[in-house]
Coordinates of C-alpha atoms in Angstrom, one line a residue:
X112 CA 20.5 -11.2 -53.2
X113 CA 24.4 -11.3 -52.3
X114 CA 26.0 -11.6 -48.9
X115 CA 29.6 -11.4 -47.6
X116 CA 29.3 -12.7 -43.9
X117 CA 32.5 -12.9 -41.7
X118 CA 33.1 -14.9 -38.6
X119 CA 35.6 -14.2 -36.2
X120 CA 36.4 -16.8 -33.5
X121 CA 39.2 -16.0 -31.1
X122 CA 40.5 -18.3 -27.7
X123 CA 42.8 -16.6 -25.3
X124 CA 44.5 -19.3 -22.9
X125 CA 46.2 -18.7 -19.6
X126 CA 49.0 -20.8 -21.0
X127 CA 50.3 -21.6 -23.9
X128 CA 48.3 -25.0 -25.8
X129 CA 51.3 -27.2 -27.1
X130 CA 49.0 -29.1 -29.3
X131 CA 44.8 -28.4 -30.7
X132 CA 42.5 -30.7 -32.6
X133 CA 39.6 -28.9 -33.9
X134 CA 36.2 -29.1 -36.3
X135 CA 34.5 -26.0 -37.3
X136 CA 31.0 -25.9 -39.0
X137 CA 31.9 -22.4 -40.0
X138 CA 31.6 -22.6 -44.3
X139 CA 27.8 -22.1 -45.7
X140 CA 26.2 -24.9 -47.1
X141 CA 24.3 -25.0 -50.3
X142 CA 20.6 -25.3 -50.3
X143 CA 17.3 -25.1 -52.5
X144 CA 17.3 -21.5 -51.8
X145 CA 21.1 -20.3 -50.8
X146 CA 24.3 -20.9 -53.2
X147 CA 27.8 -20.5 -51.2
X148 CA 29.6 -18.6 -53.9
X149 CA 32.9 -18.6 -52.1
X150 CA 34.8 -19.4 -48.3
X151 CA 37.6 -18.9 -46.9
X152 CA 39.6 -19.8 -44.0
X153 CA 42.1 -18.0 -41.8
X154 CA 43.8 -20.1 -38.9
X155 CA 46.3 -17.9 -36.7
X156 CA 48.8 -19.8 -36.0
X157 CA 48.8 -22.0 -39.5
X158 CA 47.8 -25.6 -38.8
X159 CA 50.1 -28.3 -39.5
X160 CA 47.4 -30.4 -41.0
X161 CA 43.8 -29.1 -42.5
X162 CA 41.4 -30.6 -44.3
X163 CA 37.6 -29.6 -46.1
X164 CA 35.0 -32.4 -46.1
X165 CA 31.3 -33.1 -45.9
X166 CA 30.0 -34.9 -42.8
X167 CA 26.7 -36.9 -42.6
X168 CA 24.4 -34.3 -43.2
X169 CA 26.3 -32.8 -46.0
X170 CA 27.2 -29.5 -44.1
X171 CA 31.0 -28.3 -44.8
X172 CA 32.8 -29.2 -41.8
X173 CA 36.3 -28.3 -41.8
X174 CA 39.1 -29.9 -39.6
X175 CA 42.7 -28.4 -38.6
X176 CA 45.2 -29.8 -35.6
X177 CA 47.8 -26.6 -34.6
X178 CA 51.5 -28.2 -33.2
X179 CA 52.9 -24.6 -32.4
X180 CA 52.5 -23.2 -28.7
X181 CA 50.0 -20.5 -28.7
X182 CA 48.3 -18.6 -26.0
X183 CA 45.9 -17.1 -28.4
X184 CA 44.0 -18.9 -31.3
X185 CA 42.2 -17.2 -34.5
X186 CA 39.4 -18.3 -36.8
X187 CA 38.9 -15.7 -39.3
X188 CA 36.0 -17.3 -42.0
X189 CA 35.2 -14.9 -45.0
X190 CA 31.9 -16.7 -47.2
X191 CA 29.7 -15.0 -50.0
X192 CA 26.5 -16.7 -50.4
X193 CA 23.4 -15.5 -52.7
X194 CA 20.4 -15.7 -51.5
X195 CA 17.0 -16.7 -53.8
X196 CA 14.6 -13.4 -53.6
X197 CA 11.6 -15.5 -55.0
X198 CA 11.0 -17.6 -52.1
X199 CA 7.0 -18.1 -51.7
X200 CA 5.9 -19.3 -48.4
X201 CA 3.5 -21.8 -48.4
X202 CA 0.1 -21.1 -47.8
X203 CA -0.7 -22.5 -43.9
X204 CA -3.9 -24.2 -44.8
X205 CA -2.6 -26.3 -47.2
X206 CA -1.4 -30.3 -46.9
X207 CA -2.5 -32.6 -44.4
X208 CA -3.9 -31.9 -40.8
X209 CA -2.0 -32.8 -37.8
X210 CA -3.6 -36.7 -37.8
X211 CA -3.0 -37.0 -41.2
X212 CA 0.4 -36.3 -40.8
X213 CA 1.1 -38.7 -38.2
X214 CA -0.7 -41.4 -40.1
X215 CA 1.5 -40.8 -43.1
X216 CA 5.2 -40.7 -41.8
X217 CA 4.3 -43.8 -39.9
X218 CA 2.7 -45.8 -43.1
X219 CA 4.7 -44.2 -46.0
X220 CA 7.6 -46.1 -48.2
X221 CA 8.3 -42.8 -49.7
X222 CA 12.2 -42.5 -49.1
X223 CA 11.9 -39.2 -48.0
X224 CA 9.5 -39.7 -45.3
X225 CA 11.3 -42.9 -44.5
X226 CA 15.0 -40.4 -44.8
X227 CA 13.0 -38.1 -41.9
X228 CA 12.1 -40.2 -39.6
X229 CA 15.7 -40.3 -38.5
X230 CA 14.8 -36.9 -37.0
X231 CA 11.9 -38.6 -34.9
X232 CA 14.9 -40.1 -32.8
X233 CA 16.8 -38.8 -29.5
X234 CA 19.6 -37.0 -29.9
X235 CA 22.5 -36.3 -27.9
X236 CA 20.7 -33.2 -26.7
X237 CA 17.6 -33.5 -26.8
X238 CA 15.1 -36.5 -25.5
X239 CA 11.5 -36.9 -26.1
X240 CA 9.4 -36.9 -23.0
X241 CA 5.7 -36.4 -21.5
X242 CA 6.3 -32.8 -20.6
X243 CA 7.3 -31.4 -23.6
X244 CA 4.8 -33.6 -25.4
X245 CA 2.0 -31.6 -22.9
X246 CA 4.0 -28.2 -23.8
X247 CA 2.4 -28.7 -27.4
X248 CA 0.1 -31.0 -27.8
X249 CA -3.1 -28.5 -27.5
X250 CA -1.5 -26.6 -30.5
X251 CA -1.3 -29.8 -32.7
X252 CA -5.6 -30.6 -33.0
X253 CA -6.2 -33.5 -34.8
X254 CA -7.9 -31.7 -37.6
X255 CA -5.4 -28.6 -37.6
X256 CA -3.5 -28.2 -40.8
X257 CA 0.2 -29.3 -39.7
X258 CA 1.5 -26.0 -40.8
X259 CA -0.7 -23.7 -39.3
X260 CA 0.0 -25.4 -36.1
X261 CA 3.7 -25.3 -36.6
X262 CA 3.1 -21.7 -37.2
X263 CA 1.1 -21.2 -34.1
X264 CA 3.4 -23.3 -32.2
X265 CA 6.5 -21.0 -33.4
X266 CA 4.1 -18.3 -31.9
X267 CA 3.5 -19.3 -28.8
X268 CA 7.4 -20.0 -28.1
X269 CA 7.9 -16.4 -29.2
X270 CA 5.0 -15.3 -26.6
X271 CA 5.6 -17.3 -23.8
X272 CA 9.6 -17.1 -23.5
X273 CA 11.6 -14.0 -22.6
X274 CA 15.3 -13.7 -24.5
X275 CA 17.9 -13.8 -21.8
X276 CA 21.2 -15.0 -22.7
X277 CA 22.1 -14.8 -19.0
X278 CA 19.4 -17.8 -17.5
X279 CA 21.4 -20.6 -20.0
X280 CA 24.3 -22.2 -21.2
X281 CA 25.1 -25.1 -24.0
X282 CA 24.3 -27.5 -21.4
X283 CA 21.0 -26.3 -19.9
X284 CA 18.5 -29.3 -19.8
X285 CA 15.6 -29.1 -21.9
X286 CA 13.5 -29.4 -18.5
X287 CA 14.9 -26.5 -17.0
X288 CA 14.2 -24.1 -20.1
X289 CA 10.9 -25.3 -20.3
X290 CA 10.8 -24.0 -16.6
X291 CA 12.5 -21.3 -16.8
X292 CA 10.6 -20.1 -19.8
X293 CA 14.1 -18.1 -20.7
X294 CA 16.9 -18.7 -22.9
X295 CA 18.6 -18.1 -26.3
X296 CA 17.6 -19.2 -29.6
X297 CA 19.4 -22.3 -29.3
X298 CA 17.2 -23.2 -26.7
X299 CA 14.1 -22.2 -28.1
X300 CA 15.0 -24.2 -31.7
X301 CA 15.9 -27.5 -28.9
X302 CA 12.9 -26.7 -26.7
X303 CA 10.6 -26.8 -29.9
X304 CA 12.8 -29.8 -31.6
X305 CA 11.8 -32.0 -28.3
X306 CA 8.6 -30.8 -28.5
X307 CA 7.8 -31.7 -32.0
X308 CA 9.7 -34.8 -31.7
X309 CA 8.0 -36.2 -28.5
X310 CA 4.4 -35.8 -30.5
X311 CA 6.1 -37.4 -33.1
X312 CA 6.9 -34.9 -35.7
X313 CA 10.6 -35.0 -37.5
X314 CA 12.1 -32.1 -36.8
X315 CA 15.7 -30.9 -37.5
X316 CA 18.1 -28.3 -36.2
X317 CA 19.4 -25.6 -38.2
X318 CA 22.4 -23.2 -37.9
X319 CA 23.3 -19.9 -39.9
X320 CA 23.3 -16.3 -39.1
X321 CA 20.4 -13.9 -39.3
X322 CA 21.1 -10.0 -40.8
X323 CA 19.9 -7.4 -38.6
X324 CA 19.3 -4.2 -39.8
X325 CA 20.1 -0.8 -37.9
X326 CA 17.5 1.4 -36.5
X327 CA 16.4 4.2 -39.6
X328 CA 18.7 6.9 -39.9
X329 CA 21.6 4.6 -37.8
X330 CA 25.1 3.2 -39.5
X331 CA 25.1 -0.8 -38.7
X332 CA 27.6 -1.9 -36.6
X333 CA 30.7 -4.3 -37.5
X334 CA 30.1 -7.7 -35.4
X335 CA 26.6 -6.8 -34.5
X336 CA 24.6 -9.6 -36.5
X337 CA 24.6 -12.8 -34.8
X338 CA 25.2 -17.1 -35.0
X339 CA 22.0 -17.9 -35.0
X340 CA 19.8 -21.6 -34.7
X341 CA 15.7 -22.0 -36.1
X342 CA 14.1 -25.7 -36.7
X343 CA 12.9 -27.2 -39.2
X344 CA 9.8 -29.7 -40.1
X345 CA 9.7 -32.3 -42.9
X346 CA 6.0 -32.0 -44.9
X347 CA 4.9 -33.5 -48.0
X348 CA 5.4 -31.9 -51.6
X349 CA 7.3 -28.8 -49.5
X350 CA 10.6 -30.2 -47.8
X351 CA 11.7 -29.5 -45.1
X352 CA 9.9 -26.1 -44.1
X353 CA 12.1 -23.6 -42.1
X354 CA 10.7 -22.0 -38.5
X355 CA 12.1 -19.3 -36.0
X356 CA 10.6 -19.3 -32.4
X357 CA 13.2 -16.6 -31.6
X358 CA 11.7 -13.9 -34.1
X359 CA 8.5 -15.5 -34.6
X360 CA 9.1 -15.8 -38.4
X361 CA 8.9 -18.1 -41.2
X362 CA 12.9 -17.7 -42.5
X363 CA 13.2 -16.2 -46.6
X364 CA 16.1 -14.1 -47.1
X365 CA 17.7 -12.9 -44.1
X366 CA 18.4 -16.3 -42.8
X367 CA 21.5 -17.4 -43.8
X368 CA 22.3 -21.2 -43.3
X369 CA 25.4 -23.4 -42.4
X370 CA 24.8 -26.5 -41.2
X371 CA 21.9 -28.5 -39.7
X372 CA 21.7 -31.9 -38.0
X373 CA 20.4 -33.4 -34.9
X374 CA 20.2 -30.9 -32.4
X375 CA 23.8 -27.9 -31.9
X376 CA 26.2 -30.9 -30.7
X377 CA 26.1 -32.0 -34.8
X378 CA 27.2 -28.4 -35.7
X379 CA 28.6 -27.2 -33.2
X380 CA 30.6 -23.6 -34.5
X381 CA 33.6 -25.2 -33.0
X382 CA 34.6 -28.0 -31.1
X383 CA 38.0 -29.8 -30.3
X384 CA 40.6 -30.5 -27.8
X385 CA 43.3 -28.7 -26.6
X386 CA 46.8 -30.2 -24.7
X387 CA 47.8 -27.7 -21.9
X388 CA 46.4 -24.2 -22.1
X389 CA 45.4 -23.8 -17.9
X390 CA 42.7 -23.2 -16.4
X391 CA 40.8 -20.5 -18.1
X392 CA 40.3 -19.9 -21.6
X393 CA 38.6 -16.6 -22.6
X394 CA 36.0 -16.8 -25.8
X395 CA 34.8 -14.0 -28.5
X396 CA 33.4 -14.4 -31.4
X397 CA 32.4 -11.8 -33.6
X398 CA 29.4 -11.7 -36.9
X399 CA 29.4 -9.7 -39.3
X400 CA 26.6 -10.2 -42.2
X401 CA 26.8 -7.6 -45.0
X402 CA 24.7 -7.3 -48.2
X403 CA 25.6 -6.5 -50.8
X404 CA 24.9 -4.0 -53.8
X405 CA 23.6 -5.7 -56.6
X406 CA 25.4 -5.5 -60.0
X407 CA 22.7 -6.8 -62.0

């Protein structure tokens, strides 16, 4: 199945930015499941200096300094990606229970068990800690298959928090969202990230966008899909197995991925700095994830 996704990033400034360093995590990487076909990259006004590399993780990260004076900056990124439409989930009774788990990533000289364990580790974002430990830790039985309980754990996230994009920004503690029981998806992919991590699963962050489809008999709107961020949990014989608290899915082929890392900090859309530019700066960004028709 074939995607075209567009992402459009624009910064209005109160005055005019003499000078902008910037990394975007804006280019589709390639996966077991997703091939990036093709990317491009629009920067209004054109950057003095840009360059495509990988960073730690792998992901595409793409960096870009502007010289000119601008009072308005543009990020237009254009990717087709095809998406695998044999994915099998795997069946949530099978591999090791919760215990046995825990026994094995702490024993095992397998390099990738001894490659994940880096996820066990704080982050810049999120910490491990008692309360988040308590949050879970009836979900994760001893004798509980791992992924059923990862399973049931995206479930109860998905039950027991209400979407608000209002209650949160980027910089809401962990402790707060577990209290407010509100948030965004990047908050409930952290919350279950700190969770997982303070019981002592490794657990990654994942970026992308997620295709949303238009009521029956409604034309989809342009910009209307979303950035969007799920978790992921390194098993045995499976990889690293994809979840989304947000829609209370396992992700197959509407899940589109970018980058993943630590925790949002290591793929953050867009970061930089800026020299000038006032007070204010005004953000929108709009998504646009299109399939489509198949020629085959």
């Amino acid at each position: 199945m074939k995607y075209r996704v567009r992402h459009l990033t624009e910064y209005k400034y109160v005055t005019p930015v003499s000078l902008c360093y910037n990394v975007a995590h804006l280019m589709p990487r390639d996966t077991l499941t997703q091939q990036c076909l093709k990317s491009s990259i629009q920067i209004t006004p054109e950057p003095i200096s840009q360059q495509e590399r990988k960073d730690y993780f792998g992901n595409k990260s793409f960096y870009f300094s502007v010289q000119d004076a601008h009072k308005k900056l543009l990020i237009d990124v254009v990717s087709e990606l095809d998406i695998a439409t044999n994915v099998v989930l795997p069946i949530l009774t099978q591999g090791p229970t919760c215990k046995e788990y825990l026994e094995q990533i702490i024993t095992s000289q397998d390099p990738d068990f001894l490659e994940a364990r880096e996820f066990l580790l704080d982050s810049p974002m999120i910490r491990a800690s008692e309360p988040l430990a308590a949050y879970a830790r009836e979900v994760f039985q001893d004798d509980v298959p791992l992924l059923q309980a990862l399973r049931n754990f995206t479930n109860k996230i998905f039950t027991e928090f209400k979407f608000d994009p209002n209650v949160t920004t980027v910089a809401t503690p962990l402790d707060q969202v577990l209290k407010l029981k509100s948030g965004v998806c990047q908050d409930f992919a952290h919350l279950a990230i700190g969770c997982l991590r303070s019981l002592g699963f490794p657990t990654r962050y994942v970026s992308g966008y997620l295709e949303t489809l238009p009521p029956p008999g409604e034309d989809k709107l342009i910009g209307a899909d979303a950035s969007h961020a799920w978790f992921a949990v390194f098993l045995p014989d499976l990889g690293w197995v994809e979840f989304d608290p947000t829609n209370d899915v396992m992700p197959t082929t509407q899940h589109l991925v970018t980058a993943w890392g630590r925790d949002y900090s290591d793929v953050t859309p867009l970061q930089g700095v800026i020299f000038d530019g006032g007070e204010g700066q005004f953000l929108s960004v709009s998504v646009d994830v299109q399939r489509l028709a198949s020629t085959g």
